[in-house]
CSV table of C-alpha atoms in Angstrom, one decimal:
chain,number,residue,atom,x,y,z
A,1,UNK,CA,0.0,0.1,0.0
A,2,UNK,CA,1.7,3.2,-1.1
A,3,UNK,CA,1.3,6.6,0.5
A,4,UNK,CA,0.0,9.8,-1.4
A,5,UNK,CA,2.6,12.2,-2.6
A,6,UNK,CA,0.8,15.3,-1.7
A,7,UNK,CA,-2.0,16.7,0.5
A,8,UNK,CA,-4.4,17.4,-2.1
A,9,UNK,CA,-8.0,16.4,-1.0
A,10,UNK,CA,-9.8,14.1,-3.2
A,11,UNK,CA,-13.2,13.1,-3.7
A,12,UNK,CA,-13.9,9.7,-5.4
A,13,UNK,CA,-17.2,9.6,-7.0
A,14,UNK,CA,-18.1,5.9,-8.3
A,15,UNK,CA,-20.8,6.2,-10.7
A,16,UNK,CA,-20.6,9.8,-11.9
A,17,UNK,CA,-23.3,10.1,-14.3
A,18,UNK,CA,-24.5,13.1,-16.2
A,19,UNK,CA,-27.0,14.0,-13.3
A,20,UNK,CA,-26.4,13.2,-9.6
A,21,UNK,CA,-23.0,11.8,-9.7
A,22,UNK,CA,-21.7,14.6,-12.0
A,23,UNK,CA,-23.3,17.3,-9.9
A,24,UNK,CA,-21.8,15.9,-6.7
A,25,UNK,CA,-18.3,15.9,-8.2
A,26,UNK,CA,-18.8,19.7,-9.4
A,27,UNK,CA,-20.1,20.5,-5.8
A,28,UNK,CA,-16.9,19.2,-4.1
A,29,UNK,CA,-14.6,20.5,-6.8
A,30,UNK,CA,-16.1,24.1,-6.0
A,31,UNK,CA,-14.6,23.6,-2.6
A,32,UNK,CA,-11.3,22.9,-3.7
A,33,UNK,CA,-11.3,18.9,-3.8
A,34,UNK,CA,-9.9,17.1,-6.7
A,35,UNK,CA,-12.6,15.2,-8.3
A,36,UNK,CA,-11.9,11.7,-9.3
A,37,UNK,CA,-14.9,10.3,-11.1
A,38,UNK,CA,-15.5,6.8,-12.5
A,39,UNK,CA,-17.9,5.1,-14.9
A,40,UNK,CA,-17.3,1.9,-17.0
A,41,UNK,CA,-16.5,3.9,-20.1
A,42,UNK,CA,-14.0,6.7,-19.7
A,43,UNK,CA,-15.1,8.6,-22.9
A,44,UNK,CA,-18.5,9.3,-21.2
A,45,UNK,CA,-16.6,11.1,-18.4
A,46,UNK,CA,-14.8,13.7,-20.5
A,47,UNK,CA,-17.7,16.3,-20.8
A,48,UNK,CA,-17.7,16.3,-16.8
A,49,UNK,CA,-13.9,16.5,-16.4
A,50,UNK,CA,-13.8,19.4,-18.9
A,51,UNK,CA,-16.8,21.3,-17.1
A,52,UNK,CA,-14.9,21.1,-13.9
A,53,UNK,CA,-11.6,22.1,-15.3
A,54,UNK,CA,-13.3,24.9,-17.2
A,55,UNK,CA,-14.5,26.2,-13.8
A,56,UNK,CA,-11.2,26.4,-12.3
A,57,UNK,CA,-11.2,23.0,-10.7
A,58,UNK,CA,-9.1,19.7,-11.1
A,59,UNK,CA,-10.7,16.5,-12.1
A,60,UNK,CA,-9.6,13.1,-13.5
A,61,UNK,CA,-11.8,10.5,-15.1
A,62,UNK,CA,-11.2,6.7,-14.8
A,63,UNK,CA,-12.8,3.7,-16.4
A,64,UNK,CA,-13.3,1.1,-13.9
A,65,UNK,CA,-15.6,-1.8,-13.5
A,66,UNK,CA,-16.9,-1.3,-9.8
A,67,UNK,CA,-17.6,-4.9,-9.5
A,68,UNK,CA,-14.2,-6.3,-10.0
A,69,UNK,CA,-12.0,-6.4,-7.0
A,70,UNK,CA,-8.6,-6.1,-8.8
A,71,UNK,CA,-9.9,-3.0,-10.6
A,72,UNK,CA,-11.1,-1.3,-7.6
A,73,UNK,CA,-7.9,-2.0,-5.6
A,74,UNK,CA,-5.8,-0.5,-8.5
A,75,UNK,CA,-8.0,2.5,-8.8
A,76,UNK,CA,-7.8,3.5,-5.1
A,77,UNK,CA,-4.0,2.8,-5.0
A,78,UNK,CA,-3.5,4.8,-8.1
A,79,UNK,CA,-5.5,7.9,-6.8
A,80,UNK,CA,-3.8,7.8,-3.4
A,81,UNK,CA,-0.3,7.4,-4.7
A,82,UNK,CA,-0.5,9.7,-7.8
A,83,UNK,CA,-3.2,12.4,-6.9
A,84,UNK,CA,-3.8,12.6,-3.2
A,85,UNK,CA,-5.6,11.1,-0.2
A,86,UNK,CA,-9.4,10.3,-0.6
A,87,UNK,CA,-11.1,12.4,2.0
A,88,UNK,CA,-14.6,11.8,0.7
A,89,UNK,CA,-16.1,8.8,-1.1
A,90,UNK,CA,-19.5,8.8,-2.8
A,91,UNK,CA,-21.2,5.6,-4.2
A,92,UNK,CA,-23.6,6.4,-6.8
A,93,UNK,CA,-24.6,3.4,-8.8
A,94,UNK,CA,-28.1,2.7,-9.3
A,95,UNK,CA,-29.3,-0.3,-11.7
A,96,UNK,CA,-32.8,0.5,-11.1
A,97,UNK,CA,-34.4,-2.2,-13.4
A,98,UNK,CA,-38.0,-3.3,-13.2
A,99,UNK,CA,-39.0,-6.9,-13.8
A,100,UNK,CA,-41.7,-9.2,-12.6
A,101,UNK,CA,-40.5,-11.9,-10.1
A,102,UNK,CA,-42.3,-14.4,-12.3
A,103,UNK,CA,-40.1,-13.4,-15.1
A,104,UNK,CA,-36.8,-12.5,-13.3
A,105,UNK,CA,-33.6,-14.4,-14.3
A,106,UNK,CA,-31.0,-15.5,-11.9
A,107,UNK,CA,-28.3,-13.8,-14.3
A,108,UNK,CA,-30.1,-10.4,-14.2
A,109,UNK,CA,-31.0,-10.6,-10.4
A,110,UNK,CA,-27.3,-11.3,-9.6
A,111,UNK,CA,-26.0,-8.4,-12.0
A,112,UNK,CA,-28.4,-5.8,-10.4
A,113,UNK,CA,-27.0,-7.0,-7.0
A,114,UNK,CA,-23.6,-6.8,-8.2
A,115,UNK,CA,-23.9,-3.3,-9.4
A,116,UNK,CA,-26.0,-1.9,-6.9
A,117,UNK,CA,-24.7,-3.5,-3.7
A,118,UNK,CA,-21.6,-5.7,-4.1
A,119,UNK,CA,-19.6,-2.9,-5.8
A,120,UNK,CA,-20.5,-0.6,-2.9
A,121,UNK,CA,-18.9,-3.0,-0.6
A,122,UNK,CA,-15.7,-3.3,-2.8
A,123,UNK,CA,-15.3,0.3,-3.1
A,124,UNK,CA,-16.2,1.2,0.4
A,125,UNK,CA,-13.9,-1.3,1.8
A,126,UNK,CA,-10.9,-0.2,-0.1
A,127,UNK,CA,-11.5,3.6,0.8
A,128,UNK,CA,-12.4,2.8,4.4
A,129,UNK,CA,-8.9,1.0,4.7
A,130,UNK,CA,-7.1,4.2,3.7
A,131,UNK,CA,-9.4,6.6,5.9
A,132,UNK,CA,-8.8,4.5,8.9
A,133,UNK,CA,-5.1,4.7,8.8
A,134,UNK,CA,-5.6,8.6,8.6
A,135,UNK,CA,-8.6,8.4,11.3
A,136,UNK,CA,-10.8,10.8,9.1
A,137,UNK,CA,-13.0,10.6,6.2
A,138,UNK,CA,-16.5,10.7,4.8
A,139,UNK,CA,-18.3,7.8,3.0
A,140,UNK,CA,-21.6,8.6,1.4
A,141,UNK,CA,-24.1,6.0,-0.1
A,142,UNK,CA,-26.8,6.9,-2.6
A,143,UNK,CA,-29.8,4.9,-1.7
A,144,UNK,CA,-33.4,4.8,-3.0
A,145,UNK,CA,-37.0,4.2,-1.8
A,146,UNK,CA,-36.4,0.6,-2.8
A,147,UNK,CA,-34.0,0.4,0.3
A,148,UNK,CA,-37.0,1.2,2.5
A,149,UNK,CA,-39.7,-0.8,1.1
A,150,UNK,CA,-39.9,-3.2,-1.9
A,151,UNK,CA,-42.3,-2.4,-4.6
A,152,UNK,CA,-43.9,-4.8,-6.9
A,153,UNK,CA,-41.8,-5.5,-9.9
A,154,UNK,CA,-38.7,-4.4,-8.3
A,155,UNK,CA,-37.5,-7.4,-6.4
A,156,UNK,CA,-33.9,-7.4,-7.6
A,157,UNK,CA,-33.4,-3.6,-7.1
A,158,UNK,CA,-35.0,-3.7,-3.7
A,159,UNK,CA,-32.9,-6.5,-2.5
A,160,UNK,CA,-29.7,-4.6,-3.7
A,161,UNK,CA,-30.8,-1.3,-2.1
A,162,UNK,CA,-31.8,-3.0,1.0
A,163,UNK,CA,-28.4,-4.6,1.1
A,164,UNK,CA,-26.5,-1.2,0.5
A,165,UNK,CA,-28.4,0.5,3.4
A,166,UNK,CA,-27.6,-2.3,5.7
A,167,UNK,CA,-23.8,-2.2,4.6
A,168,UNK,CA,-23.9,1.5,5.2
A,169,UNK,CA,-25.4,1.0,8.7
A,170,UNK,CA,-22.7,-1.6,9.7
A,171,UNK,CA,-19.9,0.5,8.3
A,172,UNK,CA,-21.3,3.8,10.2
A,173,UNK,CA,-21.1,1.9,13.5
A,174,UNK,CA,-17.8,0.5,13.0
A,175,UNK,CA,-16.1,3.3,11.4
A,176,UNK,CA,-17.7,6.2,13.3
A,177,UNK,CA,-15.4,5.7,16.3
A,178,UNK,CA,-12.5,6.0,13.9
A,179,UNK,CA,-13.8,9.5,13.1
A,180,UNK,CA,-15.2,8.4,9.6
A,181,UNK,CA,-18.5,9.7,8.8
A,182,UNK,CA,-20.9,7.2,7.0
A,183,UNK,CA,-24.0,8.2,5.8
A,184,UNK,CA,-26.9,6.8,3.5
A,185,UNK,CA,-29.0,9.3,1.4
A,186,UNK,CA,-32.5,8.1,0.4
A,187,UNK,CA,-33.3,9.7,-3.0
A,188,UNK,CA,-37.2,9.4,-3.1
A,189,UNK,CA,-38.6,10.6,-6.4
A,190,UNK,CA,-37.6,11.3,-10.0
A,191,UNK,CA,-34.5,13.1,-10.9
A,192,UNK,CA,-34.1,15.6,-13.7
A,193,UNK,CA,-32.6,13.6,-16.2
A,194,UNK,CA,-32.6,12.7,-20.0
A,195,UNK,CA,-34.0,9.4,-19.0
A,196,UNK,CA,-37.0,10.9,-17.1
A,197,UNK,CA,-37.6,13.5,-19.7
A,198,UNK,CA,-37.6,10.8,-22.6
A,199,UNK,CA,-39.3,7.9,-20.6
A,200,UNK,CA,-41.8,9.8,-18.3
A,201,UNK,CA,-42.8,12.9,-19.9
A,202,UNK,CA,-45.8,13.2,-17.8
A,203,UNK,CA,-43.3,13.2,-14.7
A,204,UNK,CA,-41.0,15.4,-16.3
A,205,UNK,CA,-43.7,18.1,-16.9
A,206,UNK,CA,-43.6,18.6,-13.1
A,207,UNK,CA,-40.1,20.2,-13.2
A,208,UNK,CA,-41.5,23.7,-13.4
A,209,UNK,CA,-43.4,22.9,-10.3
A,210,UNK,CA,-40.4,21.7,-8.4
A,211,UNK,CA,-41.9,18.3,-8.7
A,212,UNK,CA,-38.8,16.5,-9.5
A,213,UNK,CA,-35.4,16.5,-7.9
A,214,UNK,CA,-32.7,18.8,-9.1
A,215,UNK,CA,-29.3,17.1,-9.3
A,216,UNK,CA,-27.5,20.2,-7.8
A,217,UNK,CA,-29.7,20.4,-4.8
A,218,UNK,CA,-29.1,16.7,-4.3
A,219,UNK,CA,-25.4,17.5,-4.4
A,220,UNK,CA,-25.8,20.3,-2.0
A,221,UNK,CA,-27.0,17.9,0.6
A,222,UNK,CA,-24.0,15.5,0.0
A,223,UNK,CA,-21.7,18.5,0.6
A,224,UNK,CA,-23.8,19.3,3.8
A,225,UNK,CA,-23.2,15.8,5.0
A,226,UNK,CA,-19.5,15.9,4.5
A,227,UNK,CA,-19.3,19.3,6.2
A,228,UNK,CA,-21.5,18.2,9.4
A,229,UNK,CA,-19.6,18.6,12.7
A,230,UNK,CA,-18.7,15.2,14.3
A,231,UNK,CA,-20.9,15.9,17.5
A,232,UNK,CA,-24.0,16.1,15.2
A,233,UNK,CA,-23.5,13.6,12.4
A,234,UNK,CA,-26.5,12.2,10.3
A,235,UNK,CA,-26.5,8.8,9.3
A,236,UNK,CA,-29.6,8.8,7.1
A,237,UNK,CA,-31.1,11.7,5.1
A,238,UNK,CA,-34.1,11.3,2.7
A,239,UNK,CA,-34.7,13.8,-0.1
A,240,UNK,CA,-37.9,14.1,-2.2
A,241,UNK,CA,-39.8,16.9,-3.8
A,242,UNK,CA,-42.4,18.6,-1.7
A,243,UNK,CA,-45.3,17.0,-3.8
A,244,UNK,CA,-44.1,13.5,-3.6
A,245,UNK,CA,-46.2,10.9,-1.9
A,246,UNK,CA,-44.5,8.7,0.7
């Protein structure tokens, strides 16, 4: 295990998509963090990296399969040794794929669990090892309504999201005494994304009424969690539009 060569503060966002993950990376970059962002395809990260750099920040994009242990270990080692210590880690992989339990296949169920739960364990473990040696850090997991209750037709997604919530709880209890803040964010509602715009136009039409979540507003809450004083840490924070039924 190598040691970082400088004292730059790094935020690692695994699952830095065009909406929530990208907005979180930008928000931390505004505060002077080096944004290290990952997706399975590095090409898709370039617009985000360019946007952060254009705003005066520093960003690096990495292609990484978050489900592969060797890739995750190599990623964390590269960032820590070549860029700086990971002070904040955000796990933001979704895998919200509906399917009737009567038609669900073992292969797809396992893949959804790998993406939305197992990869959270792999990445969280590797980052926690580094943070534990420094006795500081923030680990934030993006959850969903499915992590609180399983809806019809979403057995695989609900199982994975229940799992990531349990992982976050366990990690929070173990790592809190090491001065590592672990939190779970329940995002309950549609987010302003191209997917919602194209697939659910009636839902997207609520945007002008603040009826869907703004990624920048979600990101602000992630920064809030990271900034909390340790005498008043939040473990679970739920975010939803004012008009959302719950």
